Amino acid sequence: MNRFILFILLLPKALWRRMGADVEQLKAILRVRLLLDGRRPMGMSFRKNQSNKKVNTAIATSILSFLFGLMYLLPLFAMEQQAVMALAFNYSLFLVMMVLMLTSDFVNVLFDARDKYILLPRPISSQTLFLSKMLHIFVYLTRSMVPMALPSWIVVGILFNYKMVFLFPFVLMLLMALALFFVNGIYLLILKLMPVNKFKDALNSIQILFSIIIFFSMYIGPRLIDFDAIEQIKWSHFAWMQYLPTYWLAAIYAWVGASSPYAQVWLYAILGITTPLLCMVLITKYLSPSFMQKMVAIDAASSVQANETLAHKKQKKGNNSSWVYQLANRLNKSKDAQAAFLLTWWQTNRSRTFKIKVLPSYAMMPMYILGMFFLKEQQSISESIQMAIKKPSTPLLLIYMTSYVFFNAIT
Amino acid sequence: MTPLLAIQQVSKHYASKTVLDQINLDIYRGEIIGYIGPNGAGKSTTVKILTGIIQDYEGTVYYDGQDIRAHLAELKQKLGYVPELAELYEMLTPKEYLYFIGKLHHMEDALIEERMLNMMASFDMTPHLNERMDSFSKGMRQKVLLVSGLLHNPEIIFLDEPLSGLDANAVLLVKELLQVLKQQGKTIFYCSHMMDVVEKVSDRIVLINNGQLIANGTMQELRAHENESLETIFARLTNASNPALQMRSFTN
């Protein structure tokens, strides 16, 4: 598979050479990037598979993306009569997921801190490096987005109009441009609002949020959906959608006969094409250079700034943190227990890995219980609680859910 | 004689912190420079500037009389670098990684294969050629790093703590390797905290403290009296407090 992707990527060799890239180096870098993508430990939703090295991460991610894509079919079926509105909903779901995925994965996948020591001391031109990054981003996006879009791509042709199938890849590319723009924007916003050394913490919070959304949409969401109610939805309830870029993108389909509730749909379609293109210009001309500079600066400055911040915090806090020691002493009698308490306190407070592993499960547990017991039944919350407590399976389920958090914490 | 590398008035700042403060240093062809200094003195930053990893610095560095800012690619073609941290793509096998590095230096497949096999065999690493590096010990990774830094037969070699994590036998091998490289006329910039090794292998020792070069000379030139070891010279020049006194308060 990698060989095929490499072959395709290197087909316009002459163009890459004309752009100033060294094709032999470009091939070597891309080959390694694709190998690493396939062997990278899996992300949030696949964490349990980490030990199995034979799982190809790239393929597994594509399968997961495809499954997500199946869920995005819902608005297409529910709003069959209003193709543009249905597609606008479909694209909105798609865009949110794309932005979340890219925001949490971009730095890990595309800005490998080791590149600084491995690639920068080698005789590689900036054009070759830049092009390798761009082509890698393209492969990464294609690998996750095409499988995600595949179900919608097929269903659009069956439900609405076969001509829309041919337009779909074009609109998908515009959607990717929008997603890239938002991701760049989010990154720059984080970098603007937070000190450089907090950047990775902010991304971790997004990763946690992302894993909760994945959990919700895969386990809880389908249980909560009331399909009868969805069928009653009218496009007029969502008139505000016409002001969103995803609606403008969907409006492009009006040109090949998709039905739309608005007469000025052609205007929205023009906006749908021009907005992502404008976003791309903004990315390449203004956002990307400062973004790349900041990414390089993150690694260089983080250690120095982290030390300065830590020293500053210590100065500011003074002896205030001694209450943790007092707490440890009061709650525990033996020295061993006190030491274990302090270790756990600091570890859970400061370890990014711990937060990423455990915090989502804390959020998932109440959501799961909520979905299982309360929201499905047409009762008040107090009635539901009483009903749930009476069920013999409830204590078992609570034990299971508690141990789920516990096992996530200790593994 | 024209220096191979000439560092002139080079400074580097991170926010309010000055890491390098107007350093000047000439490095001549075929020399082994021992670059030493306390933790955080600016050693690794100097190496990162000389290898092109850091490019936003003040001052000028000349390689063979040419400003490296304008001729960075030429310098990079001729330099080998072994970083302080074992930075590798550890999901690859040594064979895949070294092949990749060779390709970046435009080496022929047969030459990569030949040199890789020879070098890895010298470090007793042949049985591990096809194993993923994520299971390797620090010493094994360091050996792969050393091979990757020397695979393309560089003219000038930057070694940042190259002995880190290596066992005693491997340390002996690297010391021997440094002598062989010197005999081949290579220029070596060697950063380390291991004073005995620096003392033995270096032609000239450069001491950096708080971003400033505070000593530059042969062991003979740096000694205040006969038989003074590099460790003592280091402590004297960096104004380290009496270690015996320090450790007494430590144990109390």
JSON list of N, CA and C in Angstrom, two decimals, chain A residues 217-266:
[
{"chain": "A", "resi": 217, "resn": "SER", "atom": "N", "xyz": [-20.42, 9.29, 20.66]},
{"chain": "A", "resi": 217, "resn": "SER", "atom": "CA", "xyz": [-21.07, 9.04, 19.37]},
{"chain": "A", "resi": 217, "resn": "SER", "atom": "C", "xyz": [-21.09, 7.56, 19.01]},
{"chain": "A", "resi": 218, "resn": "MET", "atom": "N", "xyz": [-20.16, 6.77, 19.58]},
{"chain": "A", "resi": 218, "resn": "MET", "atom": "CA", "xyz": [-20.14, 5.35, 19.22]},
{"chain": "A", "resi": 218, "resn": "MET", "atom": "C", "xyz": [-21.02, 4.49, 20.14]},
{"chain": "A", "resi": 219, "resn": "TYR", "atom": "N", "xyz": [-21.05, 4.85, 21.44]},
{"chain": "A", "resi": 219, "resn": "TYR", "atom": "CA", "xyz": [-21.76, 3.99, 22.38]},
{"chain": "A", "resi": 219, "resn": "TYR", "atom": "C", "xyz": [-23.11, 4.55, 22.82]},
{"chain": "A", "resi": 220, "resn": "ILE", "atom": "N", "xyz": [-23.11, 5.84, 23.12]},
{"chain": "A", "resi": 220, "resn": "ILE", "atom": "CA", "xyz": [-24.32, 6.42, 23.72]},
{"chain": "A", "resi": 220, "resn": "ILE", "atom": "C", "xyz": [-25.25, 7.01, 22.66]},
{"chain": "A", "resi": 221, "resn": "GLY", "atom": "N", "xyz": [-24.63, 7.76, 21.75]},
{"chain": "A", "resi": 221, "resn": "GLY", "atom": "CA", "xyz": [-25.42, 8.50, 20.75]},
{"chain": "A", "resi": 221, "resn": "GLY", "atom": "C", "xyz": [-26.51, 7.68, 20.10]},
{"chain": "A", "resi": 222, "resn": "PRO", "atom": "N", "xyz": [-26.16, 6.52, 19.49]},
{"chain": "A", "resi": 222, "resn": "PRO", "atom": "CA", "xyz": [-27.19, 5.75, 18.79]},
{"chain": "A", "resi": 222, "resn": "PRO", "atom": "C", "xyz": [-28.36, 5.32, 19.68]},
{"chain": "A", "resi": 223, "resn": "ARG", "atom": "N", "xyz": [-28.10, 5.11, 21.01]},
{"chain": "A", "resi": 223, "resn": "ARG", "atom": "CA", "xyz": [-29.18, 4.71, 21.92]},
{"chain": "A", "resi": 223, "resn": "ARG", "atom": "C", "xyz": [-30.16, 5.86, 22.16]},
{"chain": "A", "resi": 224, "resn": "LEU", "atom": "N", "xyz": [-29.62, 7.09, 22.06]},
{"chain": "A", "resi": 224, "resn": "LEU", "atom": "CA", "xyz": [-30.45, 8.24, 22.43]},
{"chain": "A", "resi": 224, "resn": "LEU", "atom": "C", "xyz": [-31.24, 8.79, 21.25]},
{"chain": "A", "resi": 225, "resn": "ILE", "atom": "N", "xyz": [-30.84, 8.38, 20.06]},
{"chain": "A", "resi": 225, "resn": "ILE", "atom": "CA", "xyz": [-31.49, 8.99, 18.90]},
{"chain": "A", "resi": 225, "resn": "ILE", "atom": "C", "xyz": [-32.94, 8.52, 18.76]},
{"chain": "A", "resi": 226, "resn": "ASP", "atom": "N", "xyz": [-33.81, 9.49, 18.63]},
{"chain": "A", "resi": 226, "resn": "ASP", "atom": "CA", "xyz": [-35.22, 9.18, 18.43]},
{"chain": "A", "resi": 226, "resn": "ASP", "atom": "C", "xyz": [-35.51, 9.34, 16.93]},
{"chain": "A", "resi": 227, "resn": "PHE", "atom": "N", "xyz": [-35.50, 8.23, 16.22]},
{"chain": "A", "resi": 227, "resn": "PHE", "atom": "CA", "xyz": [-35.60, 8.29, 14.76]},
{"chain": "A", "resi": 227, "resn": "PHE", "atom": "C", "xyz": [-36.94, 8.87, 14.28]},
{"chain": "A", "resi": 228, "resn": "ASP", "atom": "N", "xyz": [-38.00, 8.62, 15.08]},
{"chain": "A", "resi": 228, "resn": "ASP", "atom": "CA", "xyz": [-39.31, 9.17, 14.68]},
{"chain": "A", "resi": 228, "resn": "ASP", "atom": "C", "xyz": [-39.27, 10.69, 14.69]},
{"chain": "A", "resi": 229, "resn": "ALA", "atom": "N", "xyz": [-38.63, 11.24, 15.75]},
{"chain": "A", "resi": 229, "resn": "ALA", "atom": "CA", "xyz": [-38.55, 12.70, 15.87]},
{"chain": "A", "resi": 229, "resn": "ALA", "atom": "C", "xyz": [-37.73, 13.29, 14.73]},
{"chain": "A", "resi": 230, "resn": "ILE", "atom": "N", "xyz": [-36.66, 12.58, 14.35]},
{"chain": "A", "resi": 230, "resn": "ILE", "atom": "CA", "xyz": [-35.80, 13.11, 13.28]},
{"chain": "A", "resi": 230, "resn": "ILE", "atom": "C", "xyz": [-36.58, 13.25, 11.98]},
{"chain": "A", "resi": 231, "resn": "GLU", "atom": "N", "xyz": [-37.43, 12.30, 11.75]},
{"chain": "A", "resi": 231, "resn": "GLU", "atom": "CA", "xyz": [-38.20, 12.34, 10.50]},
{"chain": "A", "resi": 231, "resn": "GLU", "atom": "C", "xyz": [-39.14, 13.55, 10.44]},
{"chain": "A", "resi": 232, "resn": "GLN", "atom": "N", "xyz": [-39.50, 14.06, 11.62]},
{"chain": "A", "resi": 232, "resn": "GLN", "atom": "CA", "xyz": [-40.41, 15.21, 11.67]},
{"chain": "A", "resi": 232, "resn": "GLN", "atom": "C", "xyz": [-39.69, 16.55, 11.46]},
{"chain": "A", "resi": 233, "resn": "ILE", "atom": "N", "xyz": [-38.35, 16.51, 11.48]},
{"chain": "A", "resi": 233, "resn": "ILE", "atom": "CA", "xyz": [-37.60, 17.76, 11.40]},
{"chain": "A", "resi": 233, "resn": "ILE", "atom": "C", "xyz": [-37.87, 18.47, 10.08]},
{"chain": "A", "resi": 234, "resn": "LYS", "atom": "N", "xyz": [-38.06, 19.80, 10.18]},
{"chain": "A", "resi": 234, "resn": "LYS", "atom": "CA", "xyz": [-38.27, 20.61, 8.97]},
{"chain": "A", "resi": 234, "resn": "LYS", "atom": "C", "xyz": [-37.05, 21.49, 8.75]},
{"chain": "A", "resi": 235, "resn": "TRP", "atom": "N", "xyz": [-36.72, 21.73, 7.50]},
{"chain": "A", "resi": 235, "resn": "TRP", "atom": "CA", "xyz": [-35.55, 22.57, 7.23]},
{"chain": "A", "resi": 235, "resn": "TRP", "atom": "C", "xyz": [-35.73, 23.97, 7.78]},
{"chain": "A", "resi": 236, "resn": "SER", "atom": "N", "xyz": [-37.01, 24.41, 7.88]},
{"chain": "A", "resi": 236, "resn": "SER", "atom": "CA", "xyz": [-37.25, 25.78, 8.36]},
{"chain": "A", "resi": 236, "resn": "SER", "atom": "C", "xyz": [-36.82, 25.97, 9.82]},
{"chain": "A", "resi": 237, "resn": "HIS", "atom": "N", "xyz": [-36.69, 24.85, 10.55]},
{"chain": "A", "resi": 237, "resn": "HIS", "atom": "CA", "xyz": [-36.19, 24.94, 11.93]},
{"chain": "A", "resi": 237, "resn": "HIS", "atom": "C", "xyz": [-34.73, 25.37, 11.95]},
{"chain": "A", "resi": 238, "resn": "PHE", "atom": "N", "xyz": [-34.09, 25.17, 10.82]},
{"chain": "A", "resi": 238, "resn": "PHE", "atom": "CA", "xyz": [-32.64, 25.41, 10.80]},
{"chain": "A", "resi": 238, "resn": "PHE", "atom": "C", "xyz": [-32.26, 26.48, 9.77]},
{"chain": "A", "resi": 239, "resn": "ALA", "atom": "N", "xyz": [-33.04, 27.53, 9.74]},
{"chain": "A", "resi": 239, "resn": "ALA", "atom": "CA", "xyz": [-32.78, 28.59, 8.77]},
{"chain": "A", "resi": 239, "resn": "ALA", "atom": "C", "xyz": [-31.40, 29.22, 8.98]},
{"chain": "A", "resi": 240, "resn": "TRP", "atom": "N", "xyz": [-30.95, 29.20, 10.23]},
{"chain": "A", "resi": 240, "resn": "TRP", "atom": "CA", "xyz": [-29.63, 29.79, 10.53]},
{"chain": "A", "resi": 240, "resn": "TRP", "atom": "C", "xyz": [-28.48, 29.06, 9.83]},
{"chain": "A", "resi": 241, "resn": "MET", "atom": "N", "xyz": [-28.77, 27.83, 9.39]},
{"chain": "A", "resi": 241, "resn": "MET", "atom": "CA", "xyz": [-27.72, 27.05, 8.72]},
{"chain": "A", "resi": 241, "resn": "MET", "atom": "C", "xyz": [-27.19, 27.74, 7.48]},
{"chain": "A", "resi": 242, "resn": "GLN", "atom": "N", "xyz": [-28.06, 28.57, 6.86]},
{"chain": "A", "resi": 242, "resn": "GLN", "atom": "CA", "xyz": [-27.64, 29.19, 5.60]},
{"chain": "A", "resi": 242, "resn": "GLN", "atom": "C", "xyz": [-26.48, 30.15, 5.79]},
{"chain": "A", "resi": 243, "resn": "TYR", "atom": "N", "xyz": [-26.18, 30.52, 7.05]},
{"chain": "A", "resi": 243, "resn": "TYR", "atom": "CA", "xyz": [-25.05, 31.43, 7.29]},
{"chain": "A", "resi": 243, "resn": "TYR", "atom": "C", "xyz": [-23.76, 30.68, 7.60]},
{"chain": "A", "resi": 244, "resn": "LEU", "atom": "N", "xyz": [-23.80, 29.37, 7.55]},
{"chain": "A", "resi": 244, "resn": "LEU", "atom": "CA", "xyz": [-22.59, 28.59, 7.86]},
{"chain": "A", "resi": 244, "resn": "LEU", "atom": "C", "xyz": [-21.87, 28.18, 6.57]},
{"chain": "A", "resi": 245, "resn": "PRO", "atom": "N", "xyz": [-20.54, 28.15, 6.59]},
{"chain": "A", "resi": 245, "resn": "PRO", "atom": "CA", "xyz": [-19.79, 27.76, 5.39]},
{"chain": "A", "resi": 245, "resn": "PRO", "atom": "C", "xyz": [-20.14, 26.37, 4.90]},
{"chain": "A", "resi": 246, "resn": "THR", "atom": "N", "xyz": [-20.53, 25.47, 5.82]},
{"chain": "A", "resi": 246, "resn": "THR", "atom": "CA", "xyz": [-20.85, 24.11, 5.39]},
{"chain": "A", "resi": 246, "resn": "THR", "atom": "C", "xyz": [-22.12, 24.11, 4.51]},
{"chain": "A", "resi": 247, "resn": "TYR", "atom": "N", "xyz": [-23.04, 25.06, 4.79]},
{"chain": "A", "resi": 247, "resn": "TYR", "atom": "CA", "xyz": [-24.23, 25.18, 3.93]},
{"chain": "A", "resi": 247, "resn": "TYR", "atom": "C", "xyz": [-23.82, 25.69, 2.55]},
{"chain": "A", "resi": 248, "resn": "TRP", "atom": "N", "xyz": [-22.88, 26.65, 2.55]},
{"chain": "A", "resi": 248, "resn": "TRP", "atom": "CA", "xyz": [-22.43, 27.19, 1.26]},
{"chain": "A", "resi": 248, "resn": "TRP", "atom": "C", "xyz": [-21.81, 26.10, 0.40]},
{"chain": "A", "resi": 249, "resn": "LEU", "atom": "N", "xyz": [-21.04, 25.21, 1.08]},
{"chain": "A", "resi": 249, "resn": "LEU", "atom": "CA", "xyz": [-20.42, 24.10, 0.33]},
{"chain": "A", "resi": 249, "resn": "LEU", "atom": "C", "xyz": [-21.50, 23.18, -0.25]},
{"chain": "A", "resi": 250, "resn": "ALA", "atom": "N", "xyz": [-22.51, 22.90, 0.59]},
{"chain": "A", "resi": 250, "resn": "ALA", "atom": "CA", "xyz": [-23.59, 22.01, 0.13]},
{"chain": "A", "resi": 250, "resn": "ALA", "atom": "C", "xyz": [-24.37, 22.66, -1.01]},
{"chain": "A", "resi": 251, "resn": "ALA", "atom": "N", "xyz": [-24.44, 24.00, -1.00]},
{"chain": "A", "resi": 251, "resn": "ALA", "atom": "CA", "xyz": [-25.19, 24.70, -2.04]},
{"chain": "A", "resi": 251, "resn": "ALA", "atom": "C", "xyz": [-24.60, 24.49, -3.43]},
{"chain": "A", "resi": 252, "resn": "ILE", "atom": "N", "xyz": [-23.30, 24.12, -3.48]},
{"chain": "A", "resi": 252, "resn": "ILE", "atom": "CA", "xyz": [-22.66, 23.87, -4.79]},
{"chain": "A", "resi": 252, "resn": "ILE", "atom": "C", "xyz": [-23.43, 22.78, -5.55]},
{"chain": "A", "resi": 253, "resn": "TYR", "atom": "N", "xyz": [-24.03, 21.85, -4.82]},
{"chain": "A", "resi": 253, "resn": "TYR", "atom": "CA", "xyz": [-24.74, 20.75, -5.46]},
{"chain": "A", "resi": 253, "resn": "TYR", "atom": "C", "xyz": [-26.02, 21.20, -6.18]},
{"chain": "A", "resi": 254, "resn": "ALA", "atom": "N", "xyz": [-26.47, 22.41, -5.84]},
{"chain": "A", "resi": 254, "resn": "ALA", "atom": "CA", "xyz": [-27.66, 22.92, -6.52]},
{"chain": "A", "resi": 254, "resn": "ALA", "atom": "C", "xyz": [-27.41, 23.04, -8.02]},
{"chain": "A", "resi": 255, "resn": "TRP", "atom": "N", "xyz": [-26.11, 23.23, -8.37]},
{"chain": "A", "resi": 255, "resn": "TRP", "atom": "CA", "xyz": [-25.76, 23.35, -9.80]},
{"chain": "A", "resi": 255, "resn": "TRP", "atom": "C", "xyz": [-26.02, 22.07, -10.57]},
{"chain": "A", "resi": 256, "resn": "VAL", "atom": "N", "xyz": [-25.97, 20.94, -9.86]},
{"chain": "A", "resi": 256, "resn": "VAL", "atom": "CA", "xyz": [-26.25, 19.68, -10.57]},
{"chain": "A", "resi": 256, "resn": "VAL", "atom": "C", "xyz": [-27.63, 19.13, -10.18]},
{"chain": "A", "resi": 257, "resn": "GLY", "atom": "N", "xyz": [-28.47, 20.03, -9.71]},
{"chain": "A", "resi": 257, "resn": "GLY", "atom": "CA", "xyz": [-29.86, 19.65, -9.53]},
{"chain": "A", "resi": 257, "resn": "GLY", "atom": "C", "xyz": [-30.31, 19.29, -8.14]},
{"chain": "A", "resi": 258, "resn": "ALA", "atom": "N", "xyz": [-29.47, 19.52, -7.11]},
{"chain": "A", "resi": 258, "resn": "ALA", "atom": "CA", "xyz": [-29.90, 19.21, -5.75]},
{"chain": "A", "resi": 258, "resn": "ALA", "atom": "C", "xyz": [-30.94, 20.24, -5.30]},
{"chain": "A", "resi": 259, "resn": "SER", "atom": "N", "xyz": [-31.95, 19.75, -4.57]},
{"chain": "A", "resi": 259, "resn": "SER", "atom": "CA", "xyz": [-33.02, 20.67, -4.15]},
{"chain": "A", "resi": 259, "resn": "SER", "atom": "C", "xyz": [-32.59, 21.50, -2.94]},
{"chain": "A", "resi": 260, "resn": "SER", "atom": "N", "xyz": [-32.97, 22.78, -2.99]},
{"chain": "A", "resi": 260, "resn": "SER", "atom": "CA", "xyz": [-32.59, 23.69, -1.91]},
{"chain": "A", "resi": 260, "resn": "SER", "atom": "C", "xyz": [-33.79, 24.54, -1.51]},
{"chain": "A", "resi": 261, "resn": "PRO", "atom": "N", "xyz": [-33.89, 24.90, -0.22]},
{"chain": "A", "resi": 261, "resn": "PRO", "atom": "CA", "xyz": [-35.02, 25.72, 0.20]},
{"chain": "A", "resi": 261, "resn": "PRO", "atom": "C", "xyz": [-34.88, 27.20, -0.18]},
{"chain": "A", "resi": 262, "resn": "TYR", "atom": "N", "xyz": [-33.69, 27.63, -0.60]},
{"chain": "A", "resi": 262, "resn": "TYR", "atom": "CA", "xyz": [-33.49, 29.06, -0.85]},
{"chain": "A", "resi": 262, "resn": "TYR", "atom": "C", "xyz": [-33.28, 29.34, -2.33]},
{"chain": "A", "resi": 263, "resn": "ALA", "atom": "N", "xyz": [-33.86, 30.46, -2.75]},
{"chain": "A", "resi": 263, "resn": "ALA", "atom": "CA", "xyz": [-33.76, 30.83, -4.15]},
{"chain": "A", "resi": 263, "resn": "ALA", "atom": "C", "xyz": [-32.35, 31.29, -4.50]},
{"chain": "A", "resi": 264, "resn": "GLN", "atom": "N", "xyz": [-31.73, 31.99, -3.54]},
{"chain": "A", "resi": 264, "resn": "GLN", "atom": "CA", "xyz": [-30.41, 32.56, -3.84]},
{"chain": "A", "resi": 264, "resn": "GLN", "atom": "C", "xyz": [-29.29, 31.53, -3.64]},
{"chain": "A", "resi": 265, "resn": "VAL", "atom": "N", "xyz": [-29.61, 30.27, -3.89]},
{"chain": "A", "resi": 265, "resn": "VAL", "atom": "CA", "xyz": [-28.65, 29.19, -3.63]},
{"chain": "A", "resi": 265, "resn": "VAL", "atom": "C", "xyz": [-27.36, 29.35, -4.44]},
{"chain": "A", "resi": 266, "resn": "TRP", "atom": "N", "xyz": [-27.47, 29.92, -5.65]},
{"chain": "A", "resi": 266, "resn": "TRP", "atom": "CA", "xyz": [-26.27, 30.10, -6.48]},
{"chain": "A", "resi": 266, "resn": "TRP", "atom": "C", "xyz": [-25.26, 31.02, -5.81]}
]
